[in-house]
mmCIF file of C-alpha atoms in Angstrom:
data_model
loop_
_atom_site.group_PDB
_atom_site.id
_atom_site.type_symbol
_atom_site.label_atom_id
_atom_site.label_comp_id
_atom_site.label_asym_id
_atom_site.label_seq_id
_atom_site.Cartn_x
_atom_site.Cartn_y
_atom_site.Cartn_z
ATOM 1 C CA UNK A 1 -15.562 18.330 -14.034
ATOM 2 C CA UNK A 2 -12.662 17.850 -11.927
ATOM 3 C CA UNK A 3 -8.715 17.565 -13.483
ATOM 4 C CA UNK A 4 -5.980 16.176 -11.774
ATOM 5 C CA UNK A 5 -2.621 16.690 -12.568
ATOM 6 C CA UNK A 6 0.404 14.835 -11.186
ATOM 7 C CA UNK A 7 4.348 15.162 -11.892
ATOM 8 C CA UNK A 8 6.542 13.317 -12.250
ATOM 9 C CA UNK A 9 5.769 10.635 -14.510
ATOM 10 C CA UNK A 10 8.845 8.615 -13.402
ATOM 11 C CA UNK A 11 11.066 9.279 -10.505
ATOM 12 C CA UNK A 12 14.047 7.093 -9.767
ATOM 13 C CA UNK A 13 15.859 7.938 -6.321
ATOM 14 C CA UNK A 14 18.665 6.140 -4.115
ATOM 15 C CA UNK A 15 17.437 3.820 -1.568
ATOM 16 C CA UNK A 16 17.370 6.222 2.141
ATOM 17 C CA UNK A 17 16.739 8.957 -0.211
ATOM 18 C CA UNK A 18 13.441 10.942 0.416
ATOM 19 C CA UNK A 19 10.947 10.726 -3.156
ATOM 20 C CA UNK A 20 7.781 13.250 -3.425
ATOM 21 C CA UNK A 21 5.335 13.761 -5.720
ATOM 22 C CA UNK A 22 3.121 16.639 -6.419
ATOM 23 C CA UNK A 23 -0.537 16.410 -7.722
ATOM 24 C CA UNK A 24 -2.218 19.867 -8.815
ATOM 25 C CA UNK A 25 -6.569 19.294 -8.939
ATOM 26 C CA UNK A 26 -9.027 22.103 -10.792
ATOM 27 C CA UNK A 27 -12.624 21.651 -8.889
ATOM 28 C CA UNK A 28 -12.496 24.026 -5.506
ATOM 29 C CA UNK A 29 -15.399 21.695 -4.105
ATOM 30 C CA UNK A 30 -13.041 18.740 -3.689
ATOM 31 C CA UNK A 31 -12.166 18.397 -0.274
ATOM 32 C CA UNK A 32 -10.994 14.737 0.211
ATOM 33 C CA UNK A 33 -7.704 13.444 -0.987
ATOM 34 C CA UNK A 34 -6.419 9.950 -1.133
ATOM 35 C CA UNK A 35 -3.375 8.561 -2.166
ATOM 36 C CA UNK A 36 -2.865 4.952 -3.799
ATOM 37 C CA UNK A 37 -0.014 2.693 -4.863
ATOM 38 C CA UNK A 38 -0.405 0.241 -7.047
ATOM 39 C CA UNK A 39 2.302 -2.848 -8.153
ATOM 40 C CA UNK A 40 2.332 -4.234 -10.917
ATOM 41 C CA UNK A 41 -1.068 -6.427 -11.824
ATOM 42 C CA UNK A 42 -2.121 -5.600 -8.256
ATOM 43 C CA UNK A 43 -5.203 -3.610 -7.140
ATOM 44 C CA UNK A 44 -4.392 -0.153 -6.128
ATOM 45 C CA UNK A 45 -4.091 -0.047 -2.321
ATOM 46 C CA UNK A 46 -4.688 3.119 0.138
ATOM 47 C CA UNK A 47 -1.580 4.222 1.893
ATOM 48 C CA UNK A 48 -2.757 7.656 2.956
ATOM 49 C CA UNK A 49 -5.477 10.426 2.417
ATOM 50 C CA UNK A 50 -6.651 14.097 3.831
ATOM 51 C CA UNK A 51 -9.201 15.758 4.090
ATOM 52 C CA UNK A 52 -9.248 19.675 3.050
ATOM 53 C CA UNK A 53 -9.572 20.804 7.122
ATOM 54 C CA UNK A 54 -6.031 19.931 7.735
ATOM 55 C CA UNK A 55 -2.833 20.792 5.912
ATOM 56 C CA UNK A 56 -0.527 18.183 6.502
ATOM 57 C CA UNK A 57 -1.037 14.033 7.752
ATOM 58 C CA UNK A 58 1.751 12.158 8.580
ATOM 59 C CA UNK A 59 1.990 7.901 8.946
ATOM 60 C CA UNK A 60 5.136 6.512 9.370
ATOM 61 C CA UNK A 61 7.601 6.925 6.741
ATOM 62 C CA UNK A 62 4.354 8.963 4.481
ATOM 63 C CA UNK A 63 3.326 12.144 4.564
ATOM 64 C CA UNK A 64 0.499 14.493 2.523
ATOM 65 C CA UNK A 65 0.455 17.830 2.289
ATOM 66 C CA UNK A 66 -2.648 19.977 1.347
ATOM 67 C CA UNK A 67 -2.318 24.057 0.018
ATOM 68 C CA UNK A 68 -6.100 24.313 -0.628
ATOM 69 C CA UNK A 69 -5.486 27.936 -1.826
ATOM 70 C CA UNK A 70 -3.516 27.053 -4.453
ATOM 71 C CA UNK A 71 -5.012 23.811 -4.862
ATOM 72 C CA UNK A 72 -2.305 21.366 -5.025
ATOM 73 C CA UNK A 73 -0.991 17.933 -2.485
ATOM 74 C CA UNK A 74 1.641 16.601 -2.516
ATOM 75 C CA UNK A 75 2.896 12.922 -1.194
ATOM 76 C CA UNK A 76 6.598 12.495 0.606
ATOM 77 C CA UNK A 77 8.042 9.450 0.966
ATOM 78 C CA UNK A 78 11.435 9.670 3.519
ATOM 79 C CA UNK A 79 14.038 7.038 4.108
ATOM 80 C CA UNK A 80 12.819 5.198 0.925
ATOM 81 C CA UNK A 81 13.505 1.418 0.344
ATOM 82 C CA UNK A 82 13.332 -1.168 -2.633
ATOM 83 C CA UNK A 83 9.847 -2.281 -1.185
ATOM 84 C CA UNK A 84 8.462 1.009 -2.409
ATOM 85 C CA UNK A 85 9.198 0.798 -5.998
ATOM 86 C CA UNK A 86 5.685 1.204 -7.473
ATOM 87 C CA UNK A 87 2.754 3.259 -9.313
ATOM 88 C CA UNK A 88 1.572 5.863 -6.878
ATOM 89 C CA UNK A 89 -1.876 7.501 -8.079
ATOM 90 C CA UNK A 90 -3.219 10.846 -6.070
ATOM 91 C CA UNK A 91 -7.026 11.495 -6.686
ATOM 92 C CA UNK A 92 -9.585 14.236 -5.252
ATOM 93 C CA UNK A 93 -13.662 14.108 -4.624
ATOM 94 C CA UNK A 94 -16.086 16.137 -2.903
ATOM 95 C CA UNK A 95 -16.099 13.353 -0.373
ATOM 96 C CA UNK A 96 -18.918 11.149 0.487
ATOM 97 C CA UNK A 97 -19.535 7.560 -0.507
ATOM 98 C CA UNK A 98 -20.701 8.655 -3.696
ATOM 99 C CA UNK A 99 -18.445 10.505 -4.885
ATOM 100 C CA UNK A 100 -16.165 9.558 -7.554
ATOM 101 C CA UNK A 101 -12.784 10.207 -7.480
ATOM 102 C CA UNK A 102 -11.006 11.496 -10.157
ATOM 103 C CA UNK A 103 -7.262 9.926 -10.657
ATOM 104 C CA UNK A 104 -4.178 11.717 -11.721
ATOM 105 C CA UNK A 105 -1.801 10.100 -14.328
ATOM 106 C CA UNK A 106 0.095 8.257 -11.890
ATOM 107 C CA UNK A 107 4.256 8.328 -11.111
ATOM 108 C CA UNK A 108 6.491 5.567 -11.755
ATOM 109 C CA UNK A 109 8.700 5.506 -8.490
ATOM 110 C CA UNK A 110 11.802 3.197 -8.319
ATOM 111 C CA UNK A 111 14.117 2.826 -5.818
ATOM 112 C CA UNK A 112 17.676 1.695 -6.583
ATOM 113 C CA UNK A 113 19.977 0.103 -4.525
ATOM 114 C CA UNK B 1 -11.564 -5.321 7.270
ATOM 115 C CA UNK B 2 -12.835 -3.579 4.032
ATOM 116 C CA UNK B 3 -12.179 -6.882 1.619
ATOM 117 C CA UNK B 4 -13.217 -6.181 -1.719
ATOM 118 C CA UNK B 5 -13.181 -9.521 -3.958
ATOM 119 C CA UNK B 6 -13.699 -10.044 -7.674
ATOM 120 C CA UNK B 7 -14.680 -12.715 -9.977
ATOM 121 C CA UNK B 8 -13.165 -13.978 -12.372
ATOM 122 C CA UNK B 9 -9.462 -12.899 -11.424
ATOM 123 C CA UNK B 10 -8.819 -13.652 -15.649
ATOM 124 C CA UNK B 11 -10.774 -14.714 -18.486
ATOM 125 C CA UNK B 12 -10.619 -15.068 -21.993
ATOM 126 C CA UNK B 13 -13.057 -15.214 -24.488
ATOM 127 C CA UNK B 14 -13.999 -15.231 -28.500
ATOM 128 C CA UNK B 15 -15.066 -11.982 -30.038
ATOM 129 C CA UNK B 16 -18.588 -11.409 -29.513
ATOM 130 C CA UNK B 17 -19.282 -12.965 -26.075
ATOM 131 C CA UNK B 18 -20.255 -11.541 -23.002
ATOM 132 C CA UNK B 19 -18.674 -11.393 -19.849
ATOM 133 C CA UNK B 20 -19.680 -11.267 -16.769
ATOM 134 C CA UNK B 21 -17.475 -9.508 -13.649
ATOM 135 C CA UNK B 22 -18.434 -10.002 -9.724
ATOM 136 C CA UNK B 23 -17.416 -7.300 -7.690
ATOM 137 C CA UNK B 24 -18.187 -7.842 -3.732
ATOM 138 C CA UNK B 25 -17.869 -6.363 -0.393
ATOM 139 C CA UNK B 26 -16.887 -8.959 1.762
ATOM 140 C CA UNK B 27 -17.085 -7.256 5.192
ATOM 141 C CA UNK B 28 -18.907 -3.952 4.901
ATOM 142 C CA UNK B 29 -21.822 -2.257 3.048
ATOM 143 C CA UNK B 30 -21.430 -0.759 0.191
ATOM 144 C CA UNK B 31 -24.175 1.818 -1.136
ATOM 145 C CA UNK B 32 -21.609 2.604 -4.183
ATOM 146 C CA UNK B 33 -19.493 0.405 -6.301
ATOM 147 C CA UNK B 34 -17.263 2.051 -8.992
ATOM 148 C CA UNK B 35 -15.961 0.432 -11.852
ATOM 149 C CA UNK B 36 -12.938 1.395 -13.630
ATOM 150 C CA UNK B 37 -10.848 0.547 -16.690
ATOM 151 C CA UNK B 38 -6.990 0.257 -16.760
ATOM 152 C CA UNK B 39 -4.953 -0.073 -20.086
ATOM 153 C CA UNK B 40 -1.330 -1.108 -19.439
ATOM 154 C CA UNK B 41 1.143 1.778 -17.952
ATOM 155 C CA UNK B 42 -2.165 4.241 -18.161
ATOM 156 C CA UNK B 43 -4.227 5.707 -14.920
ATOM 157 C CA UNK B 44 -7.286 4.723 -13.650
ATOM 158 C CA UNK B 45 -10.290 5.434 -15.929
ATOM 159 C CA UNK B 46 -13.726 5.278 -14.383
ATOM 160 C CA UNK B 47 -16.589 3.562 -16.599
ATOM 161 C CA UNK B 48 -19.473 3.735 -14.109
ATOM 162 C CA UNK B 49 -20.668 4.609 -10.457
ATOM 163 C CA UNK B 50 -23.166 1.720 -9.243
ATOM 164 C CA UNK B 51 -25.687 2.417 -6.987
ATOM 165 C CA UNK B 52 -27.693 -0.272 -5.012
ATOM 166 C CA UNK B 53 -31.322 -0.433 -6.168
ATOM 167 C CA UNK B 54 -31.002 1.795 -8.987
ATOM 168 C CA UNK B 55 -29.344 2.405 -12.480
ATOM 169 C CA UNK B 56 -25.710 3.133 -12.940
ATOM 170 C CA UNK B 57 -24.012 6.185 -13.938
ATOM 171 C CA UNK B 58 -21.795 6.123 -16.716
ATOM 172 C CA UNK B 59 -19.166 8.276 -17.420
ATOM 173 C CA UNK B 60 -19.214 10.269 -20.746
ATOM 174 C CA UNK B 61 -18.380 8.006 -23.962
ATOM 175 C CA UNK B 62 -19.170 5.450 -22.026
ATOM 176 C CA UNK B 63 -21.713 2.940 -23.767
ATOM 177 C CA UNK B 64 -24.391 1.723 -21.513
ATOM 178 C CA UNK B 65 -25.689 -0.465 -23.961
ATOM 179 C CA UNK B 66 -22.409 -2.438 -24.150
ATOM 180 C CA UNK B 67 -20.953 -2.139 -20.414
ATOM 181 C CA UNK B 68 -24.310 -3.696 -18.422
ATOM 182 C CA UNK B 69 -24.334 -2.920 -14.480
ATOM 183 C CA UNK B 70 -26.186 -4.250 -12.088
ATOM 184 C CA UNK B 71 -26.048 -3.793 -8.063
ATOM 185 C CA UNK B 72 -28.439 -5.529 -6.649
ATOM 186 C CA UNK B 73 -27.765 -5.907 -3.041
ATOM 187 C CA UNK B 74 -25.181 -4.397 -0.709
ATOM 188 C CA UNK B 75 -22.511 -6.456 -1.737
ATOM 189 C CA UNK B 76 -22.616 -7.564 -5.134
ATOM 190 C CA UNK B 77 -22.505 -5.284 -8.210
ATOM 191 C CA UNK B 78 -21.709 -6.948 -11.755
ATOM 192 C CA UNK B 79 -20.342 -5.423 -14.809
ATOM 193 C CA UNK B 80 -21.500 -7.440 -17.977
ATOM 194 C CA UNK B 81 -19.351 -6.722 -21.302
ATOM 195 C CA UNK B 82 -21.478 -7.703 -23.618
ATOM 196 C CA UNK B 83 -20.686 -8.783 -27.313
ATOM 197 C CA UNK B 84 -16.673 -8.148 -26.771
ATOM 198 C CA UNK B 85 -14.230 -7.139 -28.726
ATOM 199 C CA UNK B 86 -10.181 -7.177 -29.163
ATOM 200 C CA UNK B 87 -10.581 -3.723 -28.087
ATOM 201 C CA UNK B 88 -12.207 -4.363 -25.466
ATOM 202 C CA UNK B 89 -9.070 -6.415 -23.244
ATOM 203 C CA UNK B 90 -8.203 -4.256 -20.856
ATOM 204 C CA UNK B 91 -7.971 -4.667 -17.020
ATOM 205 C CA UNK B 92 -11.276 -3.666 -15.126
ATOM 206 C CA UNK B 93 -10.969 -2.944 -11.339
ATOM 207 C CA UNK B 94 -14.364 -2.174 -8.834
ATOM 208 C CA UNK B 95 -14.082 -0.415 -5.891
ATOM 209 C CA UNK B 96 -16.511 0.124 -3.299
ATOM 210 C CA UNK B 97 -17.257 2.824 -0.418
ATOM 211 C CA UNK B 98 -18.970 1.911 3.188
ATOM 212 C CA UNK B 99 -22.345 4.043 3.777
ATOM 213 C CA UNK B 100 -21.429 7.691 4.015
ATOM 214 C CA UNK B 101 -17.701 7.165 3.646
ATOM 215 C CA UNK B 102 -15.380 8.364 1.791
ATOM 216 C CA UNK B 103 -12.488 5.795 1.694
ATOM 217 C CA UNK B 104 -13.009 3.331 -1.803
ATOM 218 C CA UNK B 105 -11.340 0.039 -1.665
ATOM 219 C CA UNK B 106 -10.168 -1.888 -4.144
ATOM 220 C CA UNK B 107 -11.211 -5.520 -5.685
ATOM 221 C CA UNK B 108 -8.189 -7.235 -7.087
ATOM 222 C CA UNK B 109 -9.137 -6.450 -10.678
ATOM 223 C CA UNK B 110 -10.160 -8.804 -13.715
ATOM 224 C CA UNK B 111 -7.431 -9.243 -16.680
ATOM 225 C CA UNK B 112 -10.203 -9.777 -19.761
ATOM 226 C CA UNK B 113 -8.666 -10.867 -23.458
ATOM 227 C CA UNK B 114 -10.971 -10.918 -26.466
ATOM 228 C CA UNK B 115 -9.304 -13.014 -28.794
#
């Protein structure tokens, strides 16, 4: 089955400082790619996804980039603020309402002041 | 749009109870509800995938016998823990997916204690 891997655990950056986070997934059939971010005791919440036809979506302040040779996203965050301290989860399925997704270990961003 | 709710927000119950979770689409149609398991500071672990009209699909070392699913319309899939234990408390979040979708949302999650 599918494996996703995600570093770094815990990432602490300056507030206006850019944060990113890189996820790394085993199953070549996966080909849709969401992002989450989750506070604490809260349900996880969508802030971006792609889809393996493009290489790069960008919303805002968030971007996700997809190398589906080497099979790896990655999330950026720019001009970061204290409101974005949080979990952030990536995940990958073969798409479909079915299809699970499988989570990676998730990344412990804070923001400082 | 895409409101997924869940019942009970928190309970607590005596060792070998059963409890019943609500998980609902509020505003869409959901063929597929997924049900996952969180322990504290850990990822999301899914349990099941629930499909309407049919039997769920549990995820290995999963027991059936003890996590009871049921989706039996659209909107509504349950997940009964039956005959709990301390082991058991854990937080347990559903998510659901819109008809040939691929976006899941997610229901605010249930905190369950077995005391």
């Amino acid at each position: 089955g599918e494996n996703v891997e995600q570093h770094p655990s815990t990432l602490s950056v300056q507030e206006g400082d850019s944060a990113v986070i890189k996820c790394t997934y085993s199953d070549s059939a996966s080909n849709y790619f969401p992002w989450y971010k989750q506070e604490l005791g809260k349900r996880p919440q969508l802030i971006i996804d792609i889809r393996s036809n493009v290489g790069e979506k960008k919303d805002q302040r968030i971007a996700v980039t997809l190398n589906k040779t080497a099979k790896h996203f990655s999330l950026h965050i720019t001009e970061t603020q204290p409101e974005d301290s949080a979990v952030y989860f990536c995940a990958a399925s073969t798409g479909g309402g079915g299809n699970k997704l499988t989570f990676g270990t998730g990344t412990q961003l804070k923001v400082e002041l | 749009g895409a409101v997924v709710s869940q019942h009970p927000s928190r309970v607590i119950c005596k060792s070998g109870t059963s409890v019943k979770i609500e998980c609902r689409s509020l505003d869409f149609q959901a063929t597929t509800m997924f049900w996952y398991r969180q322990f504290p500071k850990q990822s999301l672990m899914l349990m099941a995938t629930s499909n309407e009209g049919s039997k769920a699909t549990y995820e290995q070392g999963v027991e059936k016998d003890k996590f009871l699913i049921n989706h039996a319309s659209l909107t509504l899939s349950t997940l009964t823990v039956t005959s709990a234990h301390p082991e058991d408390s854990s937080f347990y979040i559903c998510s659901a997916a819109a008809v040939n979708t691929d976006t899941q949302y997610f229901g605010p999650g249930t905190r369950l204690t077995v005391l």
